[in-house]
CSV table of N, CA and C and ligand atoms in Angstrom, one decimal:
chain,number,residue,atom,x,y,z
B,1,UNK,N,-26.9,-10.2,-5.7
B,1,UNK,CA,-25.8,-9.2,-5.8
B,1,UNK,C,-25.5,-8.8,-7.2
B,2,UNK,N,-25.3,-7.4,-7.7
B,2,UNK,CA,-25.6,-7.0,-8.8
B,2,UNK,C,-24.1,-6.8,-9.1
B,3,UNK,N,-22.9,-6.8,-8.0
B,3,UNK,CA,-21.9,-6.3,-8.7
B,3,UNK,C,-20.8,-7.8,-9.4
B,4,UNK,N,-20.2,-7.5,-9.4
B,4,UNK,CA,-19.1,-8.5,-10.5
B,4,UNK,C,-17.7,-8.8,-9.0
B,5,UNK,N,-18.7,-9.1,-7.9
B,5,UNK,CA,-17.4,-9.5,-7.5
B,5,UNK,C,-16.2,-10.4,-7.5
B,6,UNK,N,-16.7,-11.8,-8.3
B,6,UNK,CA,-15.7,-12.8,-8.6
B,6,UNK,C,-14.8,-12.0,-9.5
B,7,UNK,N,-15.1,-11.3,-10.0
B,7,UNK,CA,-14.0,-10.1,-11.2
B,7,UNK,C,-12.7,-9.8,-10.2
B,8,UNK,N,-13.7,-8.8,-9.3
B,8,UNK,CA,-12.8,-8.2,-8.6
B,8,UNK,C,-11.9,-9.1,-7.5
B,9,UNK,N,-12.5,-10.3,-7.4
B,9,UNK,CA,-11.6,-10.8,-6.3
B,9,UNK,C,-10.1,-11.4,-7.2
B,10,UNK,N,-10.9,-12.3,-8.8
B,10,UNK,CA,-10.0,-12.3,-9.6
B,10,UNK,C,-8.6,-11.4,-9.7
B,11,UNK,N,-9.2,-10.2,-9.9
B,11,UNK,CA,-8.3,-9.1,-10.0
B,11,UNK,C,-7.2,-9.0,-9.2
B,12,UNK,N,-7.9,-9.7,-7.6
B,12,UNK,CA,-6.9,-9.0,-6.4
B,12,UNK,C,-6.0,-10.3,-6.3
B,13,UNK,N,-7.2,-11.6,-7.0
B,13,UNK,CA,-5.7,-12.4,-6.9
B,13,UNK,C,-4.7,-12.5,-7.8
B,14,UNK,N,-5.3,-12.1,-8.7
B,14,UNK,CA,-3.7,-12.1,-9.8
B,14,UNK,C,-2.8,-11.2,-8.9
B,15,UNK,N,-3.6,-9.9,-9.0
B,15,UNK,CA,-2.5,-8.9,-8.5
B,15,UNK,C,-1.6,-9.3,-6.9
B,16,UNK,N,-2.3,-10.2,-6.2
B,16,UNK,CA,-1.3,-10.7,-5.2
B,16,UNK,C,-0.1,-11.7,-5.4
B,17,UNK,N,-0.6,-12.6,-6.8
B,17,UNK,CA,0.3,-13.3,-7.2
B,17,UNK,C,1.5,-12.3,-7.6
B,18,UNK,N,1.3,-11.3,-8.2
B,18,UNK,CA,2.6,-10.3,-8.9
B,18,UNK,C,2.8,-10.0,-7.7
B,19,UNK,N,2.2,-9.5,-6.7
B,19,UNK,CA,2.8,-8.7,-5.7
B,19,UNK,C,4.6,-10.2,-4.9
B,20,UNK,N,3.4,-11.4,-4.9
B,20,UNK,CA,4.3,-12.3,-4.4
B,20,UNK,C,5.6,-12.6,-5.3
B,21,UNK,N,5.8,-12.6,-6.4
B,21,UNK,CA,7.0,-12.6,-6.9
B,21,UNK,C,7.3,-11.6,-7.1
B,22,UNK,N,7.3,-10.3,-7.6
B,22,UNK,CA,7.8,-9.2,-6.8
B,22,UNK,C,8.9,-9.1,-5.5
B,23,UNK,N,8.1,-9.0,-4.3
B,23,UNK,CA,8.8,-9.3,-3.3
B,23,UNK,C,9.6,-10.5,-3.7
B,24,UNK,N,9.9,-11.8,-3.9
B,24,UNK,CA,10.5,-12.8,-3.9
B,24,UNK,C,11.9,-12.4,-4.3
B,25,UNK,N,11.7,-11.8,-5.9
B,25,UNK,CA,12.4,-11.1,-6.3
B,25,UNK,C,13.3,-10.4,-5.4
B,26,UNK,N,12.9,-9.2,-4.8
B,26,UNK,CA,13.1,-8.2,-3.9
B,26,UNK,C,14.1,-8.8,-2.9
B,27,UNK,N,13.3,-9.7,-1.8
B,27,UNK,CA,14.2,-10.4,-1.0
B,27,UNK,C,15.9,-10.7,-1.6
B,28,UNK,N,15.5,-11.2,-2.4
B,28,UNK,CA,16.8,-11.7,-3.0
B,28,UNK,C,17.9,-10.8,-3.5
B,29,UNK,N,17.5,-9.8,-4.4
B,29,UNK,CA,18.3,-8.7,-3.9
B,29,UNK,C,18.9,-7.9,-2.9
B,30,UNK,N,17.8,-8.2,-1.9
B,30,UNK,CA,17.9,-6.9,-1.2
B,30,UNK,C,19.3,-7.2,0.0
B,31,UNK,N,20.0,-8.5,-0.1
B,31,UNK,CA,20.9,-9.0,0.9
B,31,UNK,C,21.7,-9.0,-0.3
B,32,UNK,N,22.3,-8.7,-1.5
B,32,UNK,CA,23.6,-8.5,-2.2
B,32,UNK,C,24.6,-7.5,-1.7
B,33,UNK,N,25.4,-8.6,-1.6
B,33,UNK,CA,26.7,-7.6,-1.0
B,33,UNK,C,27.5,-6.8,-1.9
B,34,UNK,N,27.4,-5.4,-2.0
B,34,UNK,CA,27.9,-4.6,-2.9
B,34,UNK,C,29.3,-4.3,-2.5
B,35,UNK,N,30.0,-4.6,-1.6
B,35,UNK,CA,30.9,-4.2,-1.0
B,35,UNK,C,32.6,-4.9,-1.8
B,36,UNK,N,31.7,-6.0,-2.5
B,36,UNK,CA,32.3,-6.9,-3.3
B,36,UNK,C,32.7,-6.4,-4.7
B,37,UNK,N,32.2,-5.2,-5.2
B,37,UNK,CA,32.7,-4.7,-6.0
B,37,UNK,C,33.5,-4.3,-6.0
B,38,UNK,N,34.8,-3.7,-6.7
B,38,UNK,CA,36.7,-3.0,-6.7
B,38,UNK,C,35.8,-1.8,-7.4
B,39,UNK,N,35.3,-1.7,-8.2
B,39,UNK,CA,34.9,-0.1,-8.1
B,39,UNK,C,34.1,0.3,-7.5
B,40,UNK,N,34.3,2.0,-7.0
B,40,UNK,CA,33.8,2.6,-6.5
B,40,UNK,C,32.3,2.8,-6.8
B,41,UNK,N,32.1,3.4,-8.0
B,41,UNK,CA,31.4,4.0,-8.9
B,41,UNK,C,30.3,2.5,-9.2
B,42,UNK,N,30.8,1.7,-9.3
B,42,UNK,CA,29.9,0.2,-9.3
B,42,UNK,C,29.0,0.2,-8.3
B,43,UNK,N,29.8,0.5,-7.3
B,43,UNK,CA,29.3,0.1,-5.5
B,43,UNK,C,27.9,1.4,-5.6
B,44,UNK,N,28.2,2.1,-6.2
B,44,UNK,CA,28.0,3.4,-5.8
B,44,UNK,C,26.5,3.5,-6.3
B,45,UNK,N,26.3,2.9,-8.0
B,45,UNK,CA,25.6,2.4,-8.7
B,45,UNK,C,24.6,1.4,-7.8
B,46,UNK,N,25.5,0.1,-7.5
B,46,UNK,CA,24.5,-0.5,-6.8
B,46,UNK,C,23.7,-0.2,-5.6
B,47,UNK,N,24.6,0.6,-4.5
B,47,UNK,CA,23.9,1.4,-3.9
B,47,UNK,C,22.9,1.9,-4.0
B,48,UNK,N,23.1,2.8,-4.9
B,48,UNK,CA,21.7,3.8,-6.0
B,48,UNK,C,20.3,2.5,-6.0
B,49,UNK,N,20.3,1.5,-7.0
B,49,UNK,CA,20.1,0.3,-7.0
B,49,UNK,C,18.8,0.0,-5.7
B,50,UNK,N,20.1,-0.6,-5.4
B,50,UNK,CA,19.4,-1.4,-3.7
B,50,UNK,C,18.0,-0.5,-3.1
B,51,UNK,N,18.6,0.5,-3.3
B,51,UNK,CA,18.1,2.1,-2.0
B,51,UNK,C,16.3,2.0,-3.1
B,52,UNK,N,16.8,1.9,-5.0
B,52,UNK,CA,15.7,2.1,-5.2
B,52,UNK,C,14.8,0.5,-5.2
B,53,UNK,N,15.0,-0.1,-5.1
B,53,UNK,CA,14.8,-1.6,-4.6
B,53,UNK,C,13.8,-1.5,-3.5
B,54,UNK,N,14.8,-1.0,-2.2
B,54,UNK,CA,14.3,-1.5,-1.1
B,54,UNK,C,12.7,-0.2,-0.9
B,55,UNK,N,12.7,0.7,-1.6
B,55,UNK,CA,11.8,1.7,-1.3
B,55,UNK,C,10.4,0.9,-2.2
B,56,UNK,N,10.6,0.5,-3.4
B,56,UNK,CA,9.9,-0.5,-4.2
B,56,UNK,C,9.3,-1.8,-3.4
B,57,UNK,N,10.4,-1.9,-2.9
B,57,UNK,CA,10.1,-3.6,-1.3
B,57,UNK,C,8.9,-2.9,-0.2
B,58,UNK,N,9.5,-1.5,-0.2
B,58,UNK,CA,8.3,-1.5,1.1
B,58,UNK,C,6.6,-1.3,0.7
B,59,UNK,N,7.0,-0.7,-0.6
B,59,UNK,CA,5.9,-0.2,-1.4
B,59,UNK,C,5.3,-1.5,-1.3
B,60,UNK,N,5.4,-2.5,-1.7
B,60,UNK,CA,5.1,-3.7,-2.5
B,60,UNK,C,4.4,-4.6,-1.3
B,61,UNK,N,5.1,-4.6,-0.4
B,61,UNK,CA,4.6,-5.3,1.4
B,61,UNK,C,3.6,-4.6,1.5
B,62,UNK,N,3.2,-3.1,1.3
B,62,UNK,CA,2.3,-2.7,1.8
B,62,UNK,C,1.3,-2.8,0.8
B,63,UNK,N,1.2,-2.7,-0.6
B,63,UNK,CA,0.1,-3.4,-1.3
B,63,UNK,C,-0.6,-4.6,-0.9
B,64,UNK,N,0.7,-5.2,-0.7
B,64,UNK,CA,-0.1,-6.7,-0.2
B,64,UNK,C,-0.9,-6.8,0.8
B,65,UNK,N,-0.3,-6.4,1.9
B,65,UNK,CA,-1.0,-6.0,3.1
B,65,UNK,C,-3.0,-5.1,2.6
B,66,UNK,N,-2.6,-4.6,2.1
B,66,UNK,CA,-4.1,-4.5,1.4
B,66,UNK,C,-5.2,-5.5,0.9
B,67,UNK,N,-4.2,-5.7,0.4
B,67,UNK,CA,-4.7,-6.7,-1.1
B,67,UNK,C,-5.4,-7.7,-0.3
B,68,UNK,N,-4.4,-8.9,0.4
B,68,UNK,CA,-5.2,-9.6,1.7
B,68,UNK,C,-5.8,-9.4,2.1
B,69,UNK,N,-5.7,-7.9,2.9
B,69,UNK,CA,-7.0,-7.8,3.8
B,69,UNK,C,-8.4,-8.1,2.6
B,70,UNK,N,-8.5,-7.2,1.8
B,70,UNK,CA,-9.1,-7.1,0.6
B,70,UNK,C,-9.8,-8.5,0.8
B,71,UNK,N,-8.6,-9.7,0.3
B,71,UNK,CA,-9.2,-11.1,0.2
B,71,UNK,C,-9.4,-11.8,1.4
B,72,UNK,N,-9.4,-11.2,2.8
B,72,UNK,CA,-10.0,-11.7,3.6
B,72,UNK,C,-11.1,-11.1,3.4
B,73,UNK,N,-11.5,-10.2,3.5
B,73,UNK,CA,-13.3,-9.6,3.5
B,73,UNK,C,-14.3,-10.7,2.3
B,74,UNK,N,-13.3,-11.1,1.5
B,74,UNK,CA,-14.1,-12.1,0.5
B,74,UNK,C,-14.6,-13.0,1.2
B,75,UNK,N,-14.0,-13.5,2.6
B,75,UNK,CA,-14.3,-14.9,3.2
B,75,UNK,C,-15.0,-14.8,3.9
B,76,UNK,N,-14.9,-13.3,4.7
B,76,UNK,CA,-15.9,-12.4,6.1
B,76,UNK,C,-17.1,-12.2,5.1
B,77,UNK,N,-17.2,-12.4,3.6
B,77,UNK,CA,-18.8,-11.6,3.6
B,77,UNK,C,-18.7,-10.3,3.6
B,78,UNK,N,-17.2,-9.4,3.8
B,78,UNK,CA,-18.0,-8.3,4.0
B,78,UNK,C,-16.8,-7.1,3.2
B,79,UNK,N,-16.6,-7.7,2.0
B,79,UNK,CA,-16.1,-7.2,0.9
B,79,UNK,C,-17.2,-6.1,0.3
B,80,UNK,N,-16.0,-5.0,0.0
B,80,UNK,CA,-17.0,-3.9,-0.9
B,80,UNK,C,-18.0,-3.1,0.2
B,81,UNK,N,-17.7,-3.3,2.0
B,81,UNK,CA,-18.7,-2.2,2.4
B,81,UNK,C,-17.8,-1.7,3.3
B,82,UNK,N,-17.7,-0.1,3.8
B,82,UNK,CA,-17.3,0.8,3.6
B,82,UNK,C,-17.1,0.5,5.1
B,83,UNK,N,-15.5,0.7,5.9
B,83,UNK,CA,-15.0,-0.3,7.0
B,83,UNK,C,-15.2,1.2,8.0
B,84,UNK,N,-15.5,2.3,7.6
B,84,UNK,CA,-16.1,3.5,8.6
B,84,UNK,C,-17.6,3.2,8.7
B,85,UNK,N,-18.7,3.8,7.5
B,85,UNK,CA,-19.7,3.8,7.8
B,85,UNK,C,-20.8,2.4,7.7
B,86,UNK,N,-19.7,1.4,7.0
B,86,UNK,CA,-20.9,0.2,6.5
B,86,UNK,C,-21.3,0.2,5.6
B,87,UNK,N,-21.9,1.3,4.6
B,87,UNK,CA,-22.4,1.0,3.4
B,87,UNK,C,-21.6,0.6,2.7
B,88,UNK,N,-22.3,0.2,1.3
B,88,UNK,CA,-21.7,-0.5,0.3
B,88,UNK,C,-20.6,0.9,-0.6
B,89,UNK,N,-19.8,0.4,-0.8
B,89,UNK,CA,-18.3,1.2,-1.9
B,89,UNK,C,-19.2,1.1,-2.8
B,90,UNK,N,-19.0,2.3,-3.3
B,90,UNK,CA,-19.6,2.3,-5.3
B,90,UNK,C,-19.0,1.6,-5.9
B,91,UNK,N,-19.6,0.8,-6.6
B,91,UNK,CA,-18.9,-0.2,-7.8
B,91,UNK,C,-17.7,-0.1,-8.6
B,92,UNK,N,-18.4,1.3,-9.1
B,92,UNK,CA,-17.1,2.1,-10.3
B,92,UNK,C,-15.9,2.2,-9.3
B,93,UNK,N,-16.1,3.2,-8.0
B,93,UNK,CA,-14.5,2.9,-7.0
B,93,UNK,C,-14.2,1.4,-6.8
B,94,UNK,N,-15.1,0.6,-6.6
B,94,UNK,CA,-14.1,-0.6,-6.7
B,94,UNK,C,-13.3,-1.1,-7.8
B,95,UNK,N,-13.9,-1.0,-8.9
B,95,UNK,CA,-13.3,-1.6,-10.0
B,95,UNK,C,-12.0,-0.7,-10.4
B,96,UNK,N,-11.6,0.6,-10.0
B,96,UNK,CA,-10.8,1.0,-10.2
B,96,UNK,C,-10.0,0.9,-8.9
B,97,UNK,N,-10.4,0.5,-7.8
B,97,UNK,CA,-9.5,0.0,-6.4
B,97,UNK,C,-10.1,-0.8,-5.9
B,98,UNK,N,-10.0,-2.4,-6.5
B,98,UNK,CA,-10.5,-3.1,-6.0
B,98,UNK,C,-10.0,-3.4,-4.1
B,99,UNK,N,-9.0,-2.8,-3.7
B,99,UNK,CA,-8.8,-2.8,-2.4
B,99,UNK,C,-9.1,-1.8,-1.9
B,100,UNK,N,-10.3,-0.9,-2.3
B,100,UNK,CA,-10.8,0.4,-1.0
B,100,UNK,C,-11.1,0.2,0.0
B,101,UNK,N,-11.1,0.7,1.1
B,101,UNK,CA,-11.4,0.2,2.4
B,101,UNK,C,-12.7,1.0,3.1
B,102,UNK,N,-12.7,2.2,1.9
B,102,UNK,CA,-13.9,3.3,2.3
B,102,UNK,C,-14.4,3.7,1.7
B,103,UNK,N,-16.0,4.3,1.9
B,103,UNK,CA,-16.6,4.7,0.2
B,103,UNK,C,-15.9,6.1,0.2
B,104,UNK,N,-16.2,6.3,-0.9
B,104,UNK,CA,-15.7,8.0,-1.7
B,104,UNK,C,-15.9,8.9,-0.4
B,105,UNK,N,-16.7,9.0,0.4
B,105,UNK,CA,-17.6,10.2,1.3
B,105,UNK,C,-16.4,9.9,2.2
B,106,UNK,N,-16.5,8.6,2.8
B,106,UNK,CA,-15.5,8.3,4.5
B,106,UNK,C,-14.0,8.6,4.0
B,107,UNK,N,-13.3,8.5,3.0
B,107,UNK,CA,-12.3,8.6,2.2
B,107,UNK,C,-12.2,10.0,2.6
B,108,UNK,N,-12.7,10.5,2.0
B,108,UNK,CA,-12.9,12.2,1.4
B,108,UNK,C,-12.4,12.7,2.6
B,109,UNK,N,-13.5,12.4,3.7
B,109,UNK,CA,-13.4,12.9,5.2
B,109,UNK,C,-12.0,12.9,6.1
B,110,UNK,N,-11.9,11.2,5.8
B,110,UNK,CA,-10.8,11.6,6.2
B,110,UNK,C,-9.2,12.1,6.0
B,111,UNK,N,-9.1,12.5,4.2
B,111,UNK,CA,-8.2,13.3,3.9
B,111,UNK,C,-8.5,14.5,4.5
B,112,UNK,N,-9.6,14.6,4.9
B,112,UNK,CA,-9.7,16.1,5.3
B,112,UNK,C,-9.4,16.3,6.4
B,113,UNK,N,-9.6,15.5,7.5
B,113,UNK,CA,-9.7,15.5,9.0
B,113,UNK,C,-8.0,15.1,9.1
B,114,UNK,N,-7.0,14.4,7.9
B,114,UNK,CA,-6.0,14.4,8.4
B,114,UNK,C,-6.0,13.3,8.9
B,115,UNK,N,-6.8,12.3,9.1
B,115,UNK,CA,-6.9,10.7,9.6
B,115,UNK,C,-6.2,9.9,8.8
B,116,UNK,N,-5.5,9.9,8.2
B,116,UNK,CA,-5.7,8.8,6.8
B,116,UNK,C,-5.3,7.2,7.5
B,117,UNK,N,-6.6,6.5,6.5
B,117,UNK,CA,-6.6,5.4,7.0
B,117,UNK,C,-5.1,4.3,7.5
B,118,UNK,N,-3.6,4.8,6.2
B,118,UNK,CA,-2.7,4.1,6.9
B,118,UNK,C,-1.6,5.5,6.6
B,119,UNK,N,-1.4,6.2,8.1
B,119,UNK,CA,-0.4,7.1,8.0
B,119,UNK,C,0.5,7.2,7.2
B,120,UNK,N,1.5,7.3,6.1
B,120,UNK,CA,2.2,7.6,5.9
B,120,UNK,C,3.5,7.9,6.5
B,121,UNK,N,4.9,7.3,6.6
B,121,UNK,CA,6.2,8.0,6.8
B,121,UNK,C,6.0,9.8,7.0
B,122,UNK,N,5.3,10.3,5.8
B,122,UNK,CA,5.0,11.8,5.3
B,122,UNK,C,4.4,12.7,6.4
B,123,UNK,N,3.3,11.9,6.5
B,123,UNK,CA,2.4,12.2,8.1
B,123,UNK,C,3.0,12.7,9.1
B,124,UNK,N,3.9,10.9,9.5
B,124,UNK,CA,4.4,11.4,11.0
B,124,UNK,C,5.3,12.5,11.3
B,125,UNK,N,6.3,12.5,9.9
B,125,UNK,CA,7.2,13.8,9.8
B,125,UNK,C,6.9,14.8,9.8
B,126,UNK,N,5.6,15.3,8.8
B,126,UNK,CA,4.7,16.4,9.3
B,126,UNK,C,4.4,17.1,10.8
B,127,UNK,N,3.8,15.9,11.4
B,127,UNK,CA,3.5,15.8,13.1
B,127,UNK,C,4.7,16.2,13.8
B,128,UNK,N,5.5,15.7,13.8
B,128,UNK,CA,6.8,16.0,14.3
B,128,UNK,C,7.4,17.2,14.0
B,129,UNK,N,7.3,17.6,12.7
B,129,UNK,CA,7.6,19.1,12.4
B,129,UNK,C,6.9,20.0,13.3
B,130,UNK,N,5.8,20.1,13.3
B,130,UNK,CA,4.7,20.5,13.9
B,130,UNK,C,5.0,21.0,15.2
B,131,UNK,N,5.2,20.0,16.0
B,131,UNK,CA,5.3,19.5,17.1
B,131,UNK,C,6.7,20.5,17.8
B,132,UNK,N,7.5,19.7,16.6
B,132,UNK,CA,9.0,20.7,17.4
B,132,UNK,C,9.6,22.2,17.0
B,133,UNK,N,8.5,22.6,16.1
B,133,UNK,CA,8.9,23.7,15.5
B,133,UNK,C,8.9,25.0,16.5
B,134,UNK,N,7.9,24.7,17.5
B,134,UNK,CA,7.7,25.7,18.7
B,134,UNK,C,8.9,26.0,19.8
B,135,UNK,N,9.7,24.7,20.0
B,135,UNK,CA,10.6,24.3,21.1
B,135,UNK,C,11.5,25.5,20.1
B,136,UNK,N,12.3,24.4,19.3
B,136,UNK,CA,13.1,24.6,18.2
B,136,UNK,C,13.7,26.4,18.1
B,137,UNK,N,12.6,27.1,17.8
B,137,UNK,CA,12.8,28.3,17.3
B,137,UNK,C,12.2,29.1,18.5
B,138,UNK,N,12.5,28.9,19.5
B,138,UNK,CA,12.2,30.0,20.8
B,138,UNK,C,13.5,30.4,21.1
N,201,ZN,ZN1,-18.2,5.1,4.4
């Protein structure tokens, strides 16, 4: 094997270590009771706060969720090949996303086809738009 995967799995483990205190972090905030502040404007702040917290929390769960899968394929053997077609991910995209799931081509495709491998919030609101815009305006 020509590529540098003990690098890359390196990589994914540090980065799950940050990911894990991170969240730890996160948790811990994310149950402060702001209500306990006498000013408004405090509450209002922490609010602000939390809201950008908890968008940061979900971001961060879902890296992880990567990242593992990622470091399960290290133990499956079947790290670095491409979870649509099988071939092997190009190097250079791994090392710059050590968690790709697809080579550049299956990727590509399915931004285009509108598949993407994990929907987005953005997606489904899309869909839904979509969907009710016919009812809606008749
Ligand atoms: Zn592929």
């Amino acid at each position: 094997m020509t590529r540098d995967d003990a690098r890359l799995q390196r990589l994914l483990e540090t980065e799950r270590k940050k990911l894990l205190a991170d969240l730890a972090y996160f948790e811990q905030v994310e149950y402060t009771d702001i209500s306990s502040s006498n000013h408004l404007a405090d509450a209002a702040t922490a609010a602000y706060d939390q809201a950008s917290d908890l968008a940061l929390l979900r971001q961060a769960k879902h890296r992880l969720k990567r990242v593992d899968r990622a470091l399960e394929k290290f133990s499956n053997g079947c790290y670095g090949y491409c979870e649509c077609c099988g071939e092997p991910i190009d190097f250079a995209r791994l090392k710059a996303l050590p968690d790709a799931r697809f080579c550049l081509q299956c990727q590509r495709k399915r931004e285009v086809s509108g598949d993407s491998p994990a929907p987005g919030p953005k997606a489904l609101e899309q869909g839904e738009l979509n969907h009710n815009s016919k009812e809606s305006f008749a």
